[in-house]
Amino acid sequence: MKIATIVPAYNEEKAIANVVSDILLVAQSQNLAITVIVVNDCSKDSTSEIISKLNCVALDLPVNLGIGGAVQTGFKYAFENGFDYAIQIDGDGQHPASEIPKLINASKENNLDVVIGSRFMSKEGFQSSAVRRFGIKYFKWLNRFLVGIKINDSTSGLRLINKKTLEIVSEYYPDEYPEPEAIILYSLNKLKIGEVSVNMKERQGGVSSISSVSSIYYMFKVTLAIIYTFIRIKFKK
Amino acid sequence: MFRIQVIAIVTSILFLLYIVRLIIKGKLREEYSIVWIVCTVILILFSFWRDGLAVVSDLVGVYSPPNLVLIATIFAVFIYLLHLSVVVSKLHSQNKQMAQDIALLKEKMEKK
């Protein structure tokens, strides 16, 4: 069983080395065949030099594509190289590597195609800001309304997908703010989605892809994208 | 022939020549030049045919001919802007595809 962990990194020179070594430590202690894939999204700092020295697959994008494009590069690599699972972990240290086995086990036990690490199923760990929590509630409602599934944390970037899902996302994955939209994409492709409760930490470095000023734009853009994806897939068939 | 007609015709023809020059020099692709050439031809046509504007306005039921000019121009500009947005979106997705392929190929080369 080959597992890829995909770490998108944009200006993460401070956190990235720790993130990679944490993942490798977990792999070693749990005896998992994990390959770390770091996708450097054309960082302006020394992220590129740092990751080239680490024990990982370093993918250097020549231009900045944004989180969606960066993660998709990792998905493409994982798909082309025949990985069974791909786990997305943010490069800023928010997602503890110790939660990786939880995601894998959930997928195996319940035969899930997609497993999302959610921080709201229990009230432990870092719970994020009020604005973000409101946004997440809104997306929860939108998801339930459109595709009838209940996802507690649709903005979570910590998620596992299997081979079947890899094939779909190598073909199409949203660019900007991809997380909520991807859930619609998965469920309309009839993939089984599950959630496990995880603890998250506050970011160790870098800035969120969602600043408070642009949160209204974020909600608007994601709502539009979700509705378009919904229409596109629903009426293609 | 009125003075304004001469000015309009000369300007339009100069504009047309400039477009042709851009195409010849390879700075403008033919498919994007079509709309400019068509617009210029319409301008030249109405410069010669002075009563034309009044006739067309009457035909579509617009009372004041200058209003027709405004509406038609704004509509044409909107359509063309939309077309440009489509072109930019296409370039965006091609650019993304290429960047990803470059990253994957670079990694493959370094492994050898």
Short mmCIF file of C-alpha atoms in Angstrom, two decimals, chain A residues 3-237:
data_model
loop_
_atom_site.label_atom_id
_atom_site.label_comp_id
_atom_site.label_asym_id
_atom_site.label_seq_id
_atom_site.Cartn_x
_atom_site.Cartn_y
_atom_site.Cartn_z
CA ILE A 3 0.61 6.43 0.58
CA ALA A 4 1.43 9.93 -0.63
CA THR A 5 1.21 12.93 1.65
CA ILE A 6 0.87 16.08 -0.38
CA VAL A 7 2.08 19.25 1.30
CA PRO A 8 1.36 22.47 -0.59
CA ALA A 9 3.83 25.15 0.51
CA TYR A 10 3.86 28.86 -0.20
CA ASN A 11 6.45 30.87 1.72
CA GLU A 12 6.74 28.24 4.44
CA GLU A 13 10.51 28.28 5.05
CA LYS A 14 9.98 28.32 8.82
CA ALA A 15 7.50 25.48 9.17
CA ILE A 16 8.10 23.15 6.23
CA ALA A 17 11.09 21.19 7.53
CA ASN A 18 9.23 20.32 10.74
CA VAL A 19 6.09 19.33 8.88
CA VAL A 20 8.04 16.92 6.67
CA SER A 21 10.04 15.41 9.52
CA ASP A 22 6.88 14.96 11.61
CA ILE A 23 5.25 13.02 8.79
CA LEU A 24 8.34 10.85 8.32
CA LEU A 25 8.45 10.15 12.06
CA VAL A 26 4.83 8.98 12.06
CA ALA A 27 5.52 6.84 8.99
CA GLN A 28 8.43 5.20 10.75
CA SER A 29 6.67 4.56 14.05
CA GLN A 30 3.47 3.26 12.44
CA ASN A 31 5.35 1.32 9.77
CA LEU A 32 3.56 3.00 6.87
CA ALA A 33 4.96 3.35 3.34
CA ILE A 34 4.59 7.12 3.13
CA THR A 35 6.16 9.33 0.48
CA VAL A 36 6.11 13.02 1.25
CA ILE A 37 5.43 15.22 -1.74
CA VAL A 38 6.03 18.92 -1.19
CA VAL A 39 4.62 21.23 -3.83
CA ASN A 40 6.36 24.58 -3.74
CA ASP A 41 3.92 27.08 -5.23
CA CYS A 42 6.61 29.45 -6.51
CA SER A 43 7.52 30.73 -3.03
CA LYS A 44 9.42 33.99 -2.71
CA ASP A 45 11.47 32.79 0.25
CA SER A 46 13.90 29.87 0.52
CA THR A 47 11.24 27.14 0.59
CA SER A 48 12.56 25.71 -2.68
CA GLU A 49 16.14 25.24 -1.41
CA ILE A 50 14.93 23.81 1.89
CA ILE A 51 12.69 21.16 0.39
CA SER A 52 15.32 20.07 -2.14
CA LYS A 53 17.49 18.98 0.79
CA LEU A 54 14.69 17.14 2.62
CA ASN A 55 13.81 13.50 2.25
CA CYS A 56 10.82 14.15 0.03
CA VAL A 57 9.65 14.52 -3.54
CA ALA A 58 10.05 18.23 -4.31
CA LEU A 59 7.78 19.65 -6.99
CA ASP A 60 8.67 23.22 -7.94
CA LEU A 61 5.99 25.16 -9.76
CA PRO A 62 7.44 27.77 -12.15
CA VAL A 63 4.54 30.19 -11.52
CA ASN A 64 2.22 30.70 -8.57
CA LEU A 65 -0.96 28.70 -9.13
CA GLY A 66 -2.69 29.07 -5.78
CA ILE A 67 -3.53 26.31 -3.35
CA GLY A 68 -5.84 24.36 -5.69
CA GLY A 69 -3.37 24.23 -8.57
CA ALA A 70 -0.53 23.31 -6.22
CA VAL A 71 -2.42 20.48 -4.55
CA GLN A 72 -3.56 19.19 -7.92
CA THR A 73 0.07 18.97 -9.04
CA GLY A 74 0.63 16.62 -6.12
CA PHE A 75 -2.50 14.63 -7.02
CA LYS A 76 -1.23 14.26 -10.57
CA TYR A 77 2.13 13.01 -9.32
CA ALA A 78 0.42 10.53 -6.98
CA PHE A 79 -1.89 9.29 -9.70
CA GLU A 80 0.85 8.89 -12.33
CA ASN A 81 3.05 7.02 -9.89
CA GLY A 82 0.35 4.61 -8.79
CA PHE A 83 -0.20 5.63 -5.18
CA ASP A 84 -3.15 4.04 -3.38
CA TYR A 85 -3.88 6.96 -1.09
CA ALA A 86 -3.10 10.67 -1.12
CA ILE A 87 -3.31 12.74 2.05
CA GLN A 88 -3.29 16.49 1.86
CA ILE A 89 -1.55 18.23 4.75
CA ASP A 90 -1.02 21.98 4.92
CA GLY A 91 2.57 23.20 4.94
CA ASP A 92 2.11 25.60 7.85
CA GLY A 93 2.04 23.02 10.63
CA GLN A 94 -1.68 23.33 11.39
CA HIS A 95 -2.32 19.68 10.73
CA PRO A 96 -0.56 17.32 13.12
CA ALA A 97 1.00 14.36 11.30
CA SER A 98 -0.06 12.11 14.16
CA GLU A 99 -3.59 12.18 12.75
CA ILE A 100 -2.54 10.43 9.52
CA PRO A 101 -3.16 6.85 10.75
CA LYS A 102 -6.64 7.92 11.89
CA LEU A 103 -7.54 8.97 8.36
CA ILE A 104 -6.15 5.79 6.81
CA ASN A 105 -7.96 3.55 9.28
CA ALA A 106 -11.25 5.38 8.76
CA SER A 107 -10.95 4.86 5.02
CA LYS A 108 -10.17 1.16 5.38
CA GLU A 109 -12.75 0.35 8.01
CA ASN A 110 -15.69 2.13 6.42
CA ASN A 111 -14.60 1.67 2.81
CA LEU A 112 -14.51 5.44 2.22
CA ASP A 113 -13.17 7.17 -0.90
CA VAL A 114 -12.65 10.50 0.85
CA VAL A 115 -11.93 11.12 4.53
CA ILE A 116 -11.98 14.66 5.89
CA GLY A 117 -10.21 15.55 9.12
CA SER A 118 -12.67 17.73 10.97
CA ARG A 119 -11.96 20.00 13.93
CA PHE A 120 -15.59 20.50 14.93
CA MET A 121 -16.75 17.02 15.81
CA SER A 122 -15.36 17.43 19.27
CA LYS A 123 -14.51 20.71 20.94
CA GLU A 124 -10.83 19.95 21.29
CA GLY A 125 -7.83 21.74 19.88
CA PHE A 126 -7.69 24.98 17.91
CA GLN A 127 -11.22 26.00 16.89
CA SER A 128 -10.48 28.88 14.50
CA SER A 129 -12.04 32.36 14.34
CA ALA A 130 -15.70 33.30 14.62
CA VAL A 131 -15.93 34.53 11.02
CA ARG A 132 -14.49 31.30 9.74
CA ARG A 133 -16.80 29.27 11.90
CA PHE A 134 -19.77 31.15 10.47
CA GLY A 135 -18.50 30.46 6.94
CA ILE A 136 -18.12 26.79 7.74
CA LYS A 137 -21.70 26.65 9.06
CA TYR A 138 -22.89 28.26 5.87
CA PHE A 139 -21.08 25.73 3.69
CA LYS A 140 -22.44 22.92 5.81
CA TRP A 141 -25.92 24.17 5.05
CA LEU A 142 -25.12 24.65 1.32
CA ASN A 143 -23.73 21.13 1.02
CA ARG A 144 -26.75 19.63 2.71
CA PHE A 145 -29.05 21.66 0.49
CA LEU A 146 -27.35 20.73 -2.80
CA VAL A 147 -26.14 17.19 -2.36
CA GLY A 148 -27.70 16.13 0.90
CA ILE A 149 -24.57 15.26 2.84
CA LYS A 150 -23.54 16.56 6.20
CA ILE A 151 -19.93 17.70 6.46
CA ASN A 152 -18.97 19.51 9.65
CA ASP A 153 -15.74 21.09 8.44
CA SER A 154 -15.85 21.59 4.70
CA THR A 155 -12.95 24.08 4.71
CA SER A 156 -10.56 21.63 6.31
CA GLY A 157 -7.46 21.04 4.22
CA LEU A 158 -6.57 17.81 6.00
CA ARG A 159 -8.06 15.05 3.91
CA LEU A 160 -7.38 11.66 2.48
CA ILE A 161 -8.46 10.47 -0.95
CA ASN A 162 -8.05 7.07 -2.57
CA LYS A 163 -7.01 5.97 -6.05
CA LYS A 164 -10.47 6.27 -7.54
CA THR A 165 -10.71 9.87 -6.34
CA LEU A 166 -7.16 10.64 -7.50
CA GLU A 167 -8.21 9.86 -11.05
CA ILE A 168 -11.04 12.39 -10.84
CA VAL A 169 -9.03 15.21 -9.25
CA SER A 170 -6.09 14.81 -11.64
CA GLU A 171 -8.59 15.63 -14.34
CA TYR A 172 -10.31 18.56 -12.63
CA TYR A 173 -9.66 20.28 -9.33
CA PRO A 174 -10.77 23.81 -8.41
CA ASP A 175 -8.11 26.57 -8.36
CA GLU A 176 -8.99 29.04 -5.69
CA TYR A 177 -10.32 27.99 -2.27
CA PRO A 178 -10.83 24.41 -3.45
CA GLU A 179 -11.90 22.66 -0.25
CA PRO A 180 -15.68 23.27 -0.08
CA GLU A 181 -16.06 22.94 -3.83
CA ALA A 182 -14.19 19.64 -3.90
CA ILE A 183 -16.76 18.11 -1.55
CA ILE A 184 -19.52 18.81 -4.06
CA LEU A 185 -17.29 17.40 -6.80
CA TYR A 186 -16.74 14.21 -4.81
CA SER A 187 -20.31 13.62 -3.85
CA LEU A 188 -21.64 14.26 -7.34
CA ASN A 189 -19.14 11.68 -8.58
CA LYS A 190 -20.80 9.25 -6.18
CA LEU A 191 -17.76 8.89 -3.92
CA LYS A 192 -18.20 7.85 -0.32
CA ILE A 193 -17.20 10.70 1.99
CA GLY A 194 -16.55 10.38 5.69
CA GLU A 195 -15.27 12.57 8.48
CA VAL A 196 -13.05 11.90 11.44
CA SER A 197 -12.44 14.17 14.36
CA VAL A 198 -8.91 15.59 14.56
CA ASN A 199 -7.05 18.10 16.65
CA MET A 200 -5.64 21.10 14.89
CA LYS A 201 -3.00 23.52 16.02
CA GLU A 202 -2.72 27.18 15.33
CA ARG A 203 -0.52 27.80 12.30
CA GLN A 204 3.21 27.91 12.98
CA GLY A 205 4.11 30.14 10.09
CA GLY A 206 2.81 31.59 6.84
CA VAL A 207 -0.55 33.27 6.29
CA SER A 208 -3.95 31.74 5.65
CA SER A 209 -5.16 31.65 2.08
CA ILE A 210 -8.26 33.38 3.47
CA SER A 211 -7.74 36.80 5.05
CA SER A 212 -10.54 38.47 6.99
CA VAL A 213 -10.86 41.30 4.47
CA SER A 214 -11.50 38.94 1.61
CA SER A 215 -13.81 36.60 3.50
CA ILE A 216 -16.90 38.03 1.82
CA TYR A 217 -15.30 37.54 -1.57
CA TYR A 218 -14.37 34.04 -0.44
CA MET A 219 -17.95 33.14 0.46
CA PHE A 220 -19.29 34.63 -2.74
CA LYS A 221 -16.70 33.00 -4.97
CA VAL A 222 -17.04 29.59 -3.37
CA THR A 223 -20.84 29.73 -3.47
CA LEU A 224 -20.72 30.52 -7.19
CA ALA A 225 -18.14 27.82 -7.82
CA ILE A 226 -20.18 25.27 -5.89
CA ILE A 227 -23.32 26.07 -7.81
CA TYR A 228 -21.54 25.95 -11.15
CA THR A 229 -19.87 22.66 -10.33
CA PHE A 230 -23.24 21.33 -9.27
CA ILE A 231 -24.90 22.37 -12.55
CA ARG A 232 -21.97 21.22 -14.67
CA ILE A 233 -21.88 17.69 -13.31
CA LYS A 234 -25.59 17.28 -12.71
CA PHE A 235 -26.61 18.14 -16.25
CA LYS A 236 -23.69 16.61 -18.13
CA LYS A 237 -25.03 13.15 -17.54
#
